XYZ file of N, CA, C and O in Angstrom:
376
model
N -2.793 -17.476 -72.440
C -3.305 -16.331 -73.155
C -2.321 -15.166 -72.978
O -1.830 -14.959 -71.868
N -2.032 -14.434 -73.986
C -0.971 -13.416 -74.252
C -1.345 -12.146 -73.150
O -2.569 -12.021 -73.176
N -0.926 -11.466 -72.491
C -1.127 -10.297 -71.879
C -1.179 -9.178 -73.207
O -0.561 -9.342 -74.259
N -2.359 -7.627 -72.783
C -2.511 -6.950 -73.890
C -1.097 -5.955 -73.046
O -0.881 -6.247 -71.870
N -0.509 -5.205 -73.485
C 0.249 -4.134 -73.447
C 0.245 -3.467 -71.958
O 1.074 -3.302 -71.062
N -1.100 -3.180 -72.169
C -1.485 -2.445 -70.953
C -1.530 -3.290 -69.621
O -1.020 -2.703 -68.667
N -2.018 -4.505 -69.364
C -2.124 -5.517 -68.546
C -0.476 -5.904 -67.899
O -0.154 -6.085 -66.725
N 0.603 -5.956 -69.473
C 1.898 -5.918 -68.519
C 2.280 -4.817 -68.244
O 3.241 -5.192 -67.572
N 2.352 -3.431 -68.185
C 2.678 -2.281 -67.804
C 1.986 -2.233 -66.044
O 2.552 -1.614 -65.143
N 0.798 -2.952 -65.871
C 0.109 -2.588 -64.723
C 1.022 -4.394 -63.786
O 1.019 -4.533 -62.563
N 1.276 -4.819 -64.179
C 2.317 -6.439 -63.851
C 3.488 -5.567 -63.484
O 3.847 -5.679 -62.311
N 4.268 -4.587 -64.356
C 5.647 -4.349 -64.168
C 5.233 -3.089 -63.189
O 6.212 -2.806 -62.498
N 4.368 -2.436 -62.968
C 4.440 -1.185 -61.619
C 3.826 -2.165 -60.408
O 3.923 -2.037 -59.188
N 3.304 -2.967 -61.031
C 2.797 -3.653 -59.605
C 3.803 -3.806 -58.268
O 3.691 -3.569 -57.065
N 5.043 -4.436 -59.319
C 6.332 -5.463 -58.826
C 6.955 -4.512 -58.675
O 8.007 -4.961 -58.220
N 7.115 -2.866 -58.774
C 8.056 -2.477 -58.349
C 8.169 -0.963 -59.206
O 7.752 -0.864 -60.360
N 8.756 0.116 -58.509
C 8.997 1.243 -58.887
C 9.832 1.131 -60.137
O 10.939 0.594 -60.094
N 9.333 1.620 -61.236
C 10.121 2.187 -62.506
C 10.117 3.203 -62.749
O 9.185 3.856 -62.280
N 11.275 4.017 -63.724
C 10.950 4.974 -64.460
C 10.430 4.842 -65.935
O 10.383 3.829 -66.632
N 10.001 6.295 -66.271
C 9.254 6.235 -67.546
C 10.409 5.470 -68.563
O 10.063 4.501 -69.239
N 11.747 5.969 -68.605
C 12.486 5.226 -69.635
C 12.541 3.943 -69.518
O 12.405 3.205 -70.494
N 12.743 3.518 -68.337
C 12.803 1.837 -68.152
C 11.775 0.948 -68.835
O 12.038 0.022 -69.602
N 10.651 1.326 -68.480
C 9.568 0.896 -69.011
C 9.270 0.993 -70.645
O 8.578 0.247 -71.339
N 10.161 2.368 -71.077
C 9.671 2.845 -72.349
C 10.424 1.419 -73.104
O 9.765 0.588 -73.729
N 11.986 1.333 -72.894
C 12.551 0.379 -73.516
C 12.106 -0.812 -73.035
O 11.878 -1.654 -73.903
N 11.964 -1.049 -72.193
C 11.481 -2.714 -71.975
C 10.261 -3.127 -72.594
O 10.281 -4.268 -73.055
N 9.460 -2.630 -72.686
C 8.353 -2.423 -73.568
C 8.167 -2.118 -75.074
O 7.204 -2.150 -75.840
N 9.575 -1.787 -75.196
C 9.470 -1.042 -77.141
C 9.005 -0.053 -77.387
O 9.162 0.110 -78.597
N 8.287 1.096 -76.795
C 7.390 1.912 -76.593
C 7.361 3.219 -77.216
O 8.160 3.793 -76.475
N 7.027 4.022 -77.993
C 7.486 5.329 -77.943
C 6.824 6.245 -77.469
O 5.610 6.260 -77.673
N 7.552 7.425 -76.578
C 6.936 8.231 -75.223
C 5.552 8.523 -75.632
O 4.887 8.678 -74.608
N 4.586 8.713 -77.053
C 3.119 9.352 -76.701
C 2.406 7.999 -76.414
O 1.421 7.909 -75.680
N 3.098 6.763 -77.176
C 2.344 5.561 -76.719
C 2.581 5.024 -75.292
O 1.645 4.432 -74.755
N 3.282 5.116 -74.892
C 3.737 4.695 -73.562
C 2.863 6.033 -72.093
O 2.471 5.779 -70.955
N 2.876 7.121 -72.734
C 1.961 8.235 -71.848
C 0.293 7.545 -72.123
O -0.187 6.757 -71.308
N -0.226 7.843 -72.986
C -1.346 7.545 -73.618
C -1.531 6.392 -72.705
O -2.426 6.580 -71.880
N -0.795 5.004 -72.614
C -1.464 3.803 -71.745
C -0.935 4.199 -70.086
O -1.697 3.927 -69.159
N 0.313 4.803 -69.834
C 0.086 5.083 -68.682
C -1.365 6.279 -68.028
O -1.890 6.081 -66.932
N -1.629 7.016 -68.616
C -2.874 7.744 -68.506
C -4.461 6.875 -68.532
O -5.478 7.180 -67.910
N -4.303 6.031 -69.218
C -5.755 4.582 -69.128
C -5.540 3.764 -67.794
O -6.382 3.536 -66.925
N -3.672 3.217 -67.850
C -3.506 2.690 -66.965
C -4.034 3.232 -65.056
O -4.440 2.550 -64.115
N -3.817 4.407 -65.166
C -4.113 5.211 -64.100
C -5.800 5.712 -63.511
O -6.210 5.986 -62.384
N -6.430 5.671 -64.768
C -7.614 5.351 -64.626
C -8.166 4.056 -64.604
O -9.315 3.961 -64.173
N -7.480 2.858 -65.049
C -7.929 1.144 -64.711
C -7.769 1.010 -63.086
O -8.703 0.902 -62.292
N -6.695 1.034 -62.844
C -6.528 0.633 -61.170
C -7.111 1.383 -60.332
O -7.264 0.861 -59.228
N -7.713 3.016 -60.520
C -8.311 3.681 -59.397
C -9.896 2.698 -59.475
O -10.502 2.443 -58.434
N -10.234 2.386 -60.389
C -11.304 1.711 -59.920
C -10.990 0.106 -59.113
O -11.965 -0.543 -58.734
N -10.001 -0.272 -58.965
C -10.002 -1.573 -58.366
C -9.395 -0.899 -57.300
O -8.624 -1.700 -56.771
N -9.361 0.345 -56.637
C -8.868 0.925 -55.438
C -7.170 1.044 -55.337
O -6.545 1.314 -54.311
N -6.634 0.786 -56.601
C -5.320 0.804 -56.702
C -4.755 2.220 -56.929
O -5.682 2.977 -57.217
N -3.446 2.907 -56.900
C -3.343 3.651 -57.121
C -1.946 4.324 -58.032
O -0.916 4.298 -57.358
N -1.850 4.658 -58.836
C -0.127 4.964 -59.612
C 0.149 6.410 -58.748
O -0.648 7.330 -58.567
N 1.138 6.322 -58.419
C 1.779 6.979 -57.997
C 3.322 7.550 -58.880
O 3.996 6.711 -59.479
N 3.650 8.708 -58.865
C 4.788 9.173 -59.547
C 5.509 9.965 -58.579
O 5.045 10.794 -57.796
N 6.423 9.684 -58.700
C 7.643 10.276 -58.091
C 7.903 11.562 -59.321
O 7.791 11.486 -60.545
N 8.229 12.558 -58.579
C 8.658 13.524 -60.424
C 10.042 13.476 -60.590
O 10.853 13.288 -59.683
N 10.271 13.637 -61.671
C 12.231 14.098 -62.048
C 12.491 14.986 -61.490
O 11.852 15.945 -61.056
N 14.181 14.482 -61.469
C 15.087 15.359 -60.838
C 16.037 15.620 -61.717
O 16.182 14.653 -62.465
N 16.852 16.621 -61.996
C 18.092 16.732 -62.504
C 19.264 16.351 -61.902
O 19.619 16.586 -60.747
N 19.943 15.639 -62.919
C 21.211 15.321 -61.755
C 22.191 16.331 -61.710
O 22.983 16.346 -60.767
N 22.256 17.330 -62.763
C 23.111 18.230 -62.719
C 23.710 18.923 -61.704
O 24.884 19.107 -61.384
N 22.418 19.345 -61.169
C 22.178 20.575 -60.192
C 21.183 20.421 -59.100
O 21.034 21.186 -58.147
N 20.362 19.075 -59.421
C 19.847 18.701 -58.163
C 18.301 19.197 -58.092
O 17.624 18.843 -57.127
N 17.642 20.158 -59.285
C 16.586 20.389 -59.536
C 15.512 19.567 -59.136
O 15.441 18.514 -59.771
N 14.557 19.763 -58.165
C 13.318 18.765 -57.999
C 11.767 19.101 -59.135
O 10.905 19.876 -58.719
N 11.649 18.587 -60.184
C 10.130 19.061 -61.115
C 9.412 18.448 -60.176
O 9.355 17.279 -59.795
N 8.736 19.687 -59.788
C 7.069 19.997 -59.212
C 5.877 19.511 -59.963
O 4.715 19.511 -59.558
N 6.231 19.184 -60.870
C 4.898 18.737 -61.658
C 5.051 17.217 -61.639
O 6.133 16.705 -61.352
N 3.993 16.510 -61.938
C 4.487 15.211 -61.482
C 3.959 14.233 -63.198
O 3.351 13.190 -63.439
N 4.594 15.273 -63.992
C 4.384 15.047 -65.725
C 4.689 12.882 -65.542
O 5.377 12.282 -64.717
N 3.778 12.297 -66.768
C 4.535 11.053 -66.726
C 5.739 11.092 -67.169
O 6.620 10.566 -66.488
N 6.113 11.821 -68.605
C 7.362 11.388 -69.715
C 8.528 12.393 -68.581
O 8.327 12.436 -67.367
N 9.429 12.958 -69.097
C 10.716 13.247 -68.712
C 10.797 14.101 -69.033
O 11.090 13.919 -70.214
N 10.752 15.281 -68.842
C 11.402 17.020 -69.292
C 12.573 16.774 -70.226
O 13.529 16.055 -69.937
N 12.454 17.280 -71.113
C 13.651 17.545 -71.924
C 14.750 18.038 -71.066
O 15.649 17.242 -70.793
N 14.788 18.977 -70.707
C 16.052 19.813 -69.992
C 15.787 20.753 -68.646
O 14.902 21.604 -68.734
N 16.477 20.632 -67.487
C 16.179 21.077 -66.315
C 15.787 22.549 -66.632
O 16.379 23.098 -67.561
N 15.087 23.055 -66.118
C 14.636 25.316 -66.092
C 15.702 25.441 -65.292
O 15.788 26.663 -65.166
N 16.671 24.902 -64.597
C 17.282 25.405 -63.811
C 18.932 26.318 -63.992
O 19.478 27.373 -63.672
N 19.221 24.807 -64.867
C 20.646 24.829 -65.299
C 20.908 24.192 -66.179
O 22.038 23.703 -66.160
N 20.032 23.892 -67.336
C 19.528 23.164 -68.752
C 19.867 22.575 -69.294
O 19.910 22.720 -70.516
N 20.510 21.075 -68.335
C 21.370 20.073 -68.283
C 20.182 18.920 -68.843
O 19.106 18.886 -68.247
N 20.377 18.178 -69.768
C 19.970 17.158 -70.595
C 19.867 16.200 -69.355
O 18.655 15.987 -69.373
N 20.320 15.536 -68.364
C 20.379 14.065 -67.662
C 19.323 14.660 -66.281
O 19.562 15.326 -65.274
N 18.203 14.090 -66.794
C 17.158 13.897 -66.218
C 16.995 12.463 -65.664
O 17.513 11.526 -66.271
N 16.286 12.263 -64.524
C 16.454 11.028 -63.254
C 14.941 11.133 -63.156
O 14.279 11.906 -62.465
N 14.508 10.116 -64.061
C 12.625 9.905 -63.558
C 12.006 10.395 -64.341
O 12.623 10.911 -65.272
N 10.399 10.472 -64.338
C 10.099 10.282 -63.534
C 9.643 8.973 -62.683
O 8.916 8.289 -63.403
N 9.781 8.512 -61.668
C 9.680 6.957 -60.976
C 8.184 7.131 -61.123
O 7.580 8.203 -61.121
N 7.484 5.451 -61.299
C 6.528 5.146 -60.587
C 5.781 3.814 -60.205
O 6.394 2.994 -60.888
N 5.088 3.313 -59.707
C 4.435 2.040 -58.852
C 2.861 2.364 -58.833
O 2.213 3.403 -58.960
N 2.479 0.788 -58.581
C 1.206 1.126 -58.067
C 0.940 0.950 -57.265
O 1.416 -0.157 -57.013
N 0.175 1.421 -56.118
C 0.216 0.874 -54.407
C -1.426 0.681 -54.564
O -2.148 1.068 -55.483
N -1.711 0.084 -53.579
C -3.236 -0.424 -52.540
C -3.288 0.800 -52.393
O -4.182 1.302 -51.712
């Protein structure tokens, strides 16, 4: 039986920390569809006691840490408004 979308997204954080882009392309995804199931996804596993966890982006520019722990990727650092954004990572833990 085929896995639905959402079922492999919660398979691929299981196995291991991704970022939102990784996932976006491995998946085919485009960022409101890919937010939209990570946001269900995050509410499926808190009830089986699981939990998503996000790491937030960083800029590589300048080394910027985002405080917010957004799923998709900031367009451009507030800092020094460098395009190459790193993350945001995430997994699901016990």
């Amino acid at each position: 039986m085929a896995q639905t979308r959402r079922q492999r997204i919660v398979e691929l954080l299981t196995a291991g920390e991704r970022s939102f882009d990784d996932l976006r392309h491995e998946l085919e995804l485009t960022v409101k569809v890919l937010e939209e199931d990570l946001r269900h996804v995050e509410r499926s596993v808190r009830v089986s006691g699981q939990r998503l966890q996000v790491r937030p982006a960083s800029c590589l520019g300048c080394g910027f840490d985002f405080t917010k722990k957004a799923l998709h990727p900031p367009g451009r650092c507030p800092n020094c408004r460098d395009r190459r954004i790193d993350g945001p990572w995430m997994k699901i833990t016990a």
